[in-house]
mmCIF file of C-alpha atoms in Angstrom:
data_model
loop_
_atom_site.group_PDB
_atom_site.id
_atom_site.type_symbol
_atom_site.label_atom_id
_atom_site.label_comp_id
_atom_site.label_asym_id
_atom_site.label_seq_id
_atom_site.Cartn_x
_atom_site.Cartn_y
_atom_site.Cartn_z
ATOM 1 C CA UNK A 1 5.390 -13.268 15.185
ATOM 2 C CA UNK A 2 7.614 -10.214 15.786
ATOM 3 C CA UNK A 3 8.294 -8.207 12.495
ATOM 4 C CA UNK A 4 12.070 -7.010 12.482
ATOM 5 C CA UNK A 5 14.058 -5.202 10.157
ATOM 6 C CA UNK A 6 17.875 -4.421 10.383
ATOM 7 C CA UNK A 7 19.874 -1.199 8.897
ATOM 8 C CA UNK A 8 23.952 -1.469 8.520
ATOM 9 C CA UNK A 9 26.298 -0.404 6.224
ATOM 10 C CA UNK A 10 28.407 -3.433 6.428
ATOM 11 C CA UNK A 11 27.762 -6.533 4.158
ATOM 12 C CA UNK A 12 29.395 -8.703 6.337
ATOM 13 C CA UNK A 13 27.343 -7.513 9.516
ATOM 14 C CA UNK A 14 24.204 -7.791 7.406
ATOM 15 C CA UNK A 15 25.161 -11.250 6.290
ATOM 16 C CA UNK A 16 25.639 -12.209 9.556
ATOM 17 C CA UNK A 17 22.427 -10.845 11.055
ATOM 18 C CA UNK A 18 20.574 -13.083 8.474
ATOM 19 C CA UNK A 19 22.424 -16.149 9.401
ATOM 20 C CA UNK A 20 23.165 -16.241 13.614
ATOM 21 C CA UNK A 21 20.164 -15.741 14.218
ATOM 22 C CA UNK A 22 17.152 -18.593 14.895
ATOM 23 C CA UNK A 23 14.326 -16.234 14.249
ATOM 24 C CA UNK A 24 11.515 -18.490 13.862
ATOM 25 C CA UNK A 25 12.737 -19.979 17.351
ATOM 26 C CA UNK A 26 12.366 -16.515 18.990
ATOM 27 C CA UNK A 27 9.054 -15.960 17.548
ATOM 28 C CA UNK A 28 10.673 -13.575 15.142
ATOM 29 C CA UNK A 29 10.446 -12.785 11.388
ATOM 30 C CA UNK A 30 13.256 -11.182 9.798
ATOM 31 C CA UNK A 31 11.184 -8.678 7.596
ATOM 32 C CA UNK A 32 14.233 -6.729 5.778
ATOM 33 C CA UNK A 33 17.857 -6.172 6.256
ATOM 34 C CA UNK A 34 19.225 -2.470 4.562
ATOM 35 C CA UNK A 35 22.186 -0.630 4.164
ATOM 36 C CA UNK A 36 21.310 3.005 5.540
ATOM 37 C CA UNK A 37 18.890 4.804 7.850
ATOM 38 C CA UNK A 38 17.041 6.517 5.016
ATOM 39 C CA UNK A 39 15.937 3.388 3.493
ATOM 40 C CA UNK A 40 14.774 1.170 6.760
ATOM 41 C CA UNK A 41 13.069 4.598 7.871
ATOM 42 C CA UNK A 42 10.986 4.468 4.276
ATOM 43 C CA UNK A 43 10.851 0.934 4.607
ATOM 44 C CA UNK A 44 9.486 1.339 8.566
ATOM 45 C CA UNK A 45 6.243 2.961 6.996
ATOM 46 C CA UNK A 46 5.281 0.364 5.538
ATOM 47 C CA UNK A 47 6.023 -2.648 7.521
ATOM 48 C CA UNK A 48 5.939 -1.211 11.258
ATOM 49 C CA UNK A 49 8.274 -3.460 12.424
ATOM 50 C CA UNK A 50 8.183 -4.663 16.615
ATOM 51 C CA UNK A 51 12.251 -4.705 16.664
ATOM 52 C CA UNK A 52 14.801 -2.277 14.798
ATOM 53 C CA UNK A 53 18.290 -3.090 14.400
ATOM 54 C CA UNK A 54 20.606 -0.314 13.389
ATOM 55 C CA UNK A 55 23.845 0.530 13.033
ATOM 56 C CA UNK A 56 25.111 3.827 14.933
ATOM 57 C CA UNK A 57 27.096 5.351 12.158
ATOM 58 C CA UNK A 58 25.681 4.913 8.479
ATOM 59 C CA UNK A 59 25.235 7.479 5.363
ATOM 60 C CA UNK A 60 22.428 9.630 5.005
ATOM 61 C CA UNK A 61 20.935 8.807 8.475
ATOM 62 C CA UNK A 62 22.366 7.730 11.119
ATOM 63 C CA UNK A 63 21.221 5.314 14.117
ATOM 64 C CA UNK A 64 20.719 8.000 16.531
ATOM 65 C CA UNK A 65 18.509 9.715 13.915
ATOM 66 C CA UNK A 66 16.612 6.608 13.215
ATOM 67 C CA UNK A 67 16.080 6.541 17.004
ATOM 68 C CA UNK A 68 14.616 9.491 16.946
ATOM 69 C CA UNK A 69 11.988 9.344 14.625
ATOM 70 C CA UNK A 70 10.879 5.563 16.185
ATOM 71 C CA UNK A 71 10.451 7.471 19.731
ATOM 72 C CA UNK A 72 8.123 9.869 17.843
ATOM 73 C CA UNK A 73 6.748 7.914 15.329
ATOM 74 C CA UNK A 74 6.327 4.533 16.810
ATOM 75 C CA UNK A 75 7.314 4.366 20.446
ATOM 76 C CA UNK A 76 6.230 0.913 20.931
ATOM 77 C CA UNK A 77 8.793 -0.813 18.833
ATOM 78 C CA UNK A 78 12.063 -1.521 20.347
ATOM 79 C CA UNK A 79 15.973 -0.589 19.197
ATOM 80 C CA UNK A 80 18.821 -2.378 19.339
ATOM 81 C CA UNK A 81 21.775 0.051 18.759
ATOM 82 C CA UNK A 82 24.866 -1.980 17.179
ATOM 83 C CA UNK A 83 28.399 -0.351 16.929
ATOM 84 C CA UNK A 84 32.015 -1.049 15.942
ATOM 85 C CA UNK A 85 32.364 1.847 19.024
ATOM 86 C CA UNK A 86 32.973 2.068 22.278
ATOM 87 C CA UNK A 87 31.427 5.506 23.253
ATOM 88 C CA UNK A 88 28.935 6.167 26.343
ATOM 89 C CA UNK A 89 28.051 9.127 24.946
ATOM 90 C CA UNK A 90 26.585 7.349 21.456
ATOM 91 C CA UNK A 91 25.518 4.949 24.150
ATOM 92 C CA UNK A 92 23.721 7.616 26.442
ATOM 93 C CA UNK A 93 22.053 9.324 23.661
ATOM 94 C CA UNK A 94 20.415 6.162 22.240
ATOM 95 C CA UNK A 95 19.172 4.775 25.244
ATOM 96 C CA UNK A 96 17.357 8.512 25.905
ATOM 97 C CA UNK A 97 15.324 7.734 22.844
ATOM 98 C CA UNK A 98 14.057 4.358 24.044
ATOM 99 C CA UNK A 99 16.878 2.145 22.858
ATOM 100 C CA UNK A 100 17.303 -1.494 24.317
ATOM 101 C CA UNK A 101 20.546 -2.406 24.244
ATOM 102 C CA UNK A 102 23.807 -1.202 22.329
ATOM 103 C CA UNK A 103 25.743 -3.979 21.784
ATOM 104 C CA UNK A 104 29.824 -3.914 19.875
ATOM 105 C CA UNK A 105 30.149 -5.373 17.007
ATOM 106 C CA UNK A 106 32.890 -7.728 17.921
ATOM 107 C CA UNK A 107 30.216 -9.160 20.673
ATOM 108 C CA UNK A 108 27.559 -9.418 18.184
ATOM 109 C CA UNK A 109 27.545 -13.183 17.693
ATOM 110 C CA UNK A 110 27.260 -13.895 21.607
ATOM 111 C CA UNK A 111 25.396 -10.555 22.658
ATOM 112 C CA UNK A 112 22.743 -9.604 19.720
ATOM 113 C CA UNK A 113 20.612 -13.261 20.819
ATOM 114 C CA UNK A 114 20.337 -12.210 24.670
ATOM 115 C CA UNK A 115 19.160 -8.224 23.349
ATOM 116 C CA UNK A 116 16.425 -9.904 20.746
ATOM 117 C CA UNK A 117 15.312 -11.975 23.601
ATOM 118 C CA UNK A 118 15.341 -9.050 25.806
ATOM 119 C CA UNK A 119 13.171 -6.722 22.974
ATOM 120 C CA UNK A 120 10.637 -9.971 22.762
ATOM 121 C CA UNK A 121 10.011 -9.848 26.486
ATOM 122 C CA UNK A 122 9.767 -6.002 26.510
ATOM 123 C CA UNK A 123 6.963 -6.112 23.757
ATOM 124 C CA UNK A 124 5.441 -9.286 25.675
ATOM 125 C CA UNK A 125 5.269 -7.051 28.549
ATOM 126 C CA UNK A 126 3.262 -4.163 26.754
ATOM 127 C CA UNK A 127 0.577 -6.835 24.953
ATOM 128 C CA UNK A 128 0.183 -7.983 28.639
ATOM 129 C CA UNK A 129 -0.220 -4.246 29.893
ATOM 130 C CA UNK A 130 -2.879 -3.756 27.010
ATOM 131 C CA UNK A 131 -5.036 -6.965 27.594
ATOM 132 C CA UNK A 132 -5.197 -6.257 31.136
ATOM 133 C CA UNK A 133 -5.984 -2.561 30.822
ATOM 134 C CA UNK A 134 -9.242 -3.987 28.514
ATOM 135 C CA UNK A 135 -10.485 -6.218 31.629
ATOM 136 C CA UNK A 136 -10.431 -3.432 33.382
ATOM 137 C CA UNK A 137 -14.005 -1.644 33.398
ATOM 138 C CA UNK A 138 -13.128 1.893 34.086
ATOM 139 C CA UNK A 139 -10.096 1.076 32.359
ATOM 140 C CA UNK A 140 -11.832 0.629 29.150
ATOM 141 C CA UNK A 141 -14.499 3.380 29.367
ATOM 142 C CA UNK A 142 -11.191 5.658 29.736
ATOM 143 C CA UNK A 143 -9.154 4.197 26.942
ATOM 144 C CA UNK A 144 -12.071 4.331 24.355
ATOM 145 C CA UNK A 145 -12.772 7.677 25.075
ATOM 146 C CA UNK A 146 -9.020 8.618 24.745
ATOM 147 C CA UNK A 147 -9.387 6.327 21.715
ATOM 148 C CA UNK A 148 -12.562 8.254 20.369
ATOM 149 C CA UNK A 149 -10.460 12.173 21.195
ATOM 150 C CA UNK A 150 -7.367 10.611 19.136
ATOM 151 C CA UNK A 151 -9.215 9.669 15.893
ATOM 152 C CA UNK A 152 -10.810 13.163 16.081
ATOM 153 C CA UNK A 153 -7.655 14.518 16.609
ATOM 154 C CA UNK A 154 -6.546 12.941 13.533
ATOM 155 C CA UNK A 155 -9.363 13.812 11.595
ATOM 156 C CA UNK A 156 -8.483 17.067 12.111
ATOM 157 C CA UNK A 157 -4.993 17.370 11.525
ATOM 158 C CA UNK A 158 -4.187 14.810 9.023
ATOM 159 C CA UNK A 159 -2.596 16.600 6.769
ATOM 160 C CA UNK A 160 -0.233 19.007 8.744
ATOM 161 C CA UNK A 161 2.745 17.321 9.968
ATOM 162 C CA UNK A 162 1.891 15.673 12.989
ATOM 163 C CA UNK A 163 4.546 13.908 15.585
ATOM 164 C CA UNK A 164 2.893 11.538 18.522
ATOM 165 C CA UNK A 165 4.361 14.017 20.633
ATOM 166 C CA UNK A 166 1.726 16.596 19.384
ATOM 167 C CA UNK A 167 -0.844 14.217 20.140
ATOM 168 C CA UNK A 168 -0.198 13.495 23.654
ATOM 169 C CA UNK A 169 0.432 17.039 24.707
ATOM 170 C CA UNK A 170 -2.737 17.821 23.282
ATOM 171 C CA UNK A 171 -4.612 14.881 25.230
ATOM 172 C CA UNK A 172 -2.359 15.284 28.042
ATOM 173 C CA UNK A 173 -1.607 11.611 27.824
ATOM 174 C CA UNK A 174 1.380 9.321 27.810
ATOM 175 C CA UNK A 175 3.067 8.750 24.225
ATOM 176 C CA UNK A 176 4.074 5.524 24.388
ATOM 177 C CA UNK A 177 0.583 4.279 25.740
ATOM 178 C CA UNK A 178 -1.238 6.395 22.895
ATOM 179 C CA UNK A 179 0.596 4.060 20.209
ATOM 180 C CA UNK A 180 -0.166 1.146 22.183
ATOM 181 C CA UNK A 181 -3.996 2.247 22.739
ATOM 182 C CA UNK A 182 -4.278 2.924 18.870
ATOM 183 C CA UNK A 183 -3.233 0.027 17.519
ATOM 184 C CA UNK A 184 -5.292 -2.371 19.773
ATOM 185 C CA UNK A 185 -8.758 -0.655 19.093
ATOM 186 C CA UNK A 186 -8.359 -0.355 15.482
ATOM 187 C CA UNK A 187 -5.703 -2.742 14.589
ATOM 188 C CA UNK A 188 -3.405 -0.506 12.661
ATOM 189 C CA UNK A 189 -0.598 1.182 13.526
ATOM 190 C CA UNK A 190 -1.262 5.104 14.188
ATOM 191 C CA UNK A 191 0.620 6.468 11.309
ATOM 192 C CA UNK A 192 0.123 4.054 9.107
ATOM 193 C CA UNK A 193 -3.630 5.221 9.424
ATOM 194 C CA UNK A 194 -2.838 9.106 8.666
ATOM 195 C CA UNK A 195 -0.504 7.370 6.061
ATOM 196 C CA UNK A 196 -3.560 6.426 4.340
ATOM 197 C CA UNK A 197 -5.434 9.182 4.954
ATOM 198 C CA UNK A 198 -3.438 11.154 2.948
ATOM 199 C CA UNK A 199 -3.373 8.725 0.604
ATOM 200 C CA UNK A 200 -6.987 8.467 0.089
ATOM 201 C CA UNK A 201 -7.310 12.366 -0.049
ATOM 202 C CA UNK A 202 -4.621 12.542 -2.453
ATOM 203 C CA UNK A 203 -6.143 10.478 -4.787
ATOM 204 C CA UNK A 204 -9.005 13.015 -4.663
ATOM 205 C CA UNK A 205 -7.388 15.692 -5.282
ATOM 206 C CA UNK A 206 -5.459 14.405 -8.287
ATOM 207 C CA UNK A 207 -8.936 13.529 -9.559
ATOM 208 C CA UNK A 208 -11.140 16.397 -8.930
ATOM 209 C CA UNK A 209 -8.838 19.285 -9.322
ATOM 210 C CA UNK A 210 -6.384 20.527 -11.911
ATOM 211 C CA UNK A 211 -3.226 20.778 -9.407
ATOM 212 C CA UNK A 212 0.502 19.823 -9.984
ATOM 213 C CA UNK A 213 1.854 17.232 -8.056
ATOM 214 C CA UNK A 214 3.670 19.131 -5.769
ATOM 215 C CA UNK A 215 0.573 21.101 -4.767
ATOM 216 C CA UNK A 216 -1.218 17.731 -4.137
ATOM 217 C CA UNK A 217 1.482 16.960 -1.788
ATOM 218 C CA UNK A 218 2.217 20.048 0.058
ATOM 219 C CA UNK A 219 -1.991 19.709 0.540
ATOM 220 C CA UNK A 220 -1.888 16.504 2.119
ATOM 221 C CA UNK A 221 1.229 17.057 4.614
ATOM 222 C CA UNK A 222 4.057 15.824 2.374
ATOM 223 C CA UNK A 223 6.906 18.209 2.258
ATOM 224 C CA UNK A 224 8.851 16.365 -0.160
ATOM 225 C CA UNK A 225 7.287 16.104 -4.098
ATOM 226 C CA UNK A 226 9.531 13.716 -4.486
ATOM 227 C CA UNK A 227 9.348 11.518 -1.248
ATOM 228 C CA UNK A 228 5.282 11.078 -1.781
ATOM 229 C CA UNK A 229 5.201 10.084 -5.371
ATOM 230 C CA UNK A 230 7.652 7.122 -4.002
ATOM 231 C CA UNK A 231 4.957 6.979 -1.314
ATOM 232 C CA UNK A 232 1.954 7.033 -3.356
ATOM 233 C CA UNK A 233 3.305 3.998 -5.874
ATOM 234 C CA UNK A 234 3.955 1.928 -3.392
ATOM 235 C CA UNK A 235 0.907 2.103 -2.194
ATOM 236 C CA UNK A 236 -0.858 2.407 -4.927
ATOM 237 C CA UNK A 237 0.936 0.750 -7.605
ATOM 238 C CA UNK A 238 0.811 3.807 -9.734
ATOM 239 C CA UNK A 239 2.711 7.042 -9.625
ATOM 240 C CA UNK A 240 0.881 10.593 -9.002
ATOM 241 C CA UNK A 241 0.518 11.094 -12.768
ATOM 242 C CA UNK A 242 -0.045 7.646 -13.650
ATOM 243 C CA UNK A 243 -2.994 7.377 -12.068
ATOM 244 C CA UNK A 244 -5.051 10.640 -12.975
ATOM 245 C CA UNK A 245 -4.049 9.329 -16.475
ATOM 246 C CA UNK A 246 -5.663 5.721 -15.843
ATOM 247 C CA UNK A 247 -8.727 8.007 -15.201
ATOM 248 C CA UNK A 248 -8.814 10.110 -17.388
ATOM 249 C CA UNK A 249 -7.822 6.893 -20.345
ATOM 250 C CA UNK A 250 -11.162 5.210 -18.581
ATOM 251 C CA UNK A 251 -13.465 8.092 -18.874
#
């Protein structure tokens, strides 16, 4: 099924979301629904949702914003752009980054079912693109070398700050498709894979050496202290500091 998470200020919008809408009929799971563009964008990283819906204007970050980091973090997921405004140029702007519909509120209950059905067919589309780009021979020679070049890549630049943007101008290849490619050979999403990475050499770092947290993280690509202890726990169940103490307590 198709993983989707909504962001909206308004209760009543986010009530309604839940309750219009026949996800299980559309091949859809509703995943989370959240009040601001900061917390569906920490949320994202974790469950890599096929279908964002966001509102336009919320606190902290905005739709637009939460546009932008899908086209550069995720590409292959699709956006549906809700607003209590009529405005081509909020319009314009979200369909640059990839959006697939921006639909008024006050034509939510009759429009947001057609734009979910259009996102399902969209990602339908791109599953079909990838199976039939493996039956191809040369196809597939192609794509697992590309595949091979962007795990080295990553291997390599883990820990800086790396956009998908980065990685196709360096293997002069289409963003979008990179994403795509990535997540079909090792059945993960890109990011959440350097995600991890970091993770993992995080962990060693706490262990081996005597660094502050902050250190750790500005060593594995996190800019914000802050932002990857939140990271870490939920990953790991433990904060930074928690667990070099578990090992140290063991030993």
């Amino acid at each position: 099924m198709w993983k989707v998470m909504v962001a909206d200020d308004e209760m009543y919008i986010r009530e309604a979301i839940k309750k219009i809408i026949s996800w299980q009929d559309m091949d859809c799971q509703l995943k989370r629904v959240v009040s601001d563009g900061k917390e569906l964008i920490d949320e994202m990283e974790t469950e890599h949702p096929d279908i964002i819906i966001t509102d336009i204007r919320m606190p902290q970050i905005d739709g637009l914003e939460v546009c932008k980091y899908v086209s550069q973090y995720c590409p292959e997921a699709e956006i549906i752009i809700l607003s209590a405004y009529s405005d081509f140029s909020y319009a314009r702007t979200a369909m640059r980054y990839g959006a697939c519909e921006y639909i008024l509120k006050t034509e939510i209950l009759e429009e947001l079912p057609k734009a979910i059905e259009k996102a399902v067919k969209r990602l339908e589309k791109q599953k079909e693109e990838i199976l039939k780009d493996s039956f191809d021979s040369t196809g597939e020679i192609d794509s697992k070398d590309l595949y091979q070049r962007m795990v080295r890549y990553v291997e390599l630049n883990y820990r800086k700050t790396i956009t998908l943007a980065d990685i196709a101008e360096s293997l002069h290849a289409n963003q979008s498709y990179l994403s795509r490619l990535y997540k079909s050979c090792s059945g993960t999403n890109l990011f959440d894979d350097i995600l991890k990475r970091r993770i993992d050499k995080s962990k060693e770092c706490l262990l081996a050496a005597n660094w502050k947290v902050h250190e750790v993280a500005d060593y594995v690509g996190f800019e914000d202290a802050g932002y990857f202890s939140r990271v870490f726990k939920k990953h790991t169940g433990m904060s930074p500091k928690e667990f070099r103490n578990a090992k140290e307590t063991k030993e």
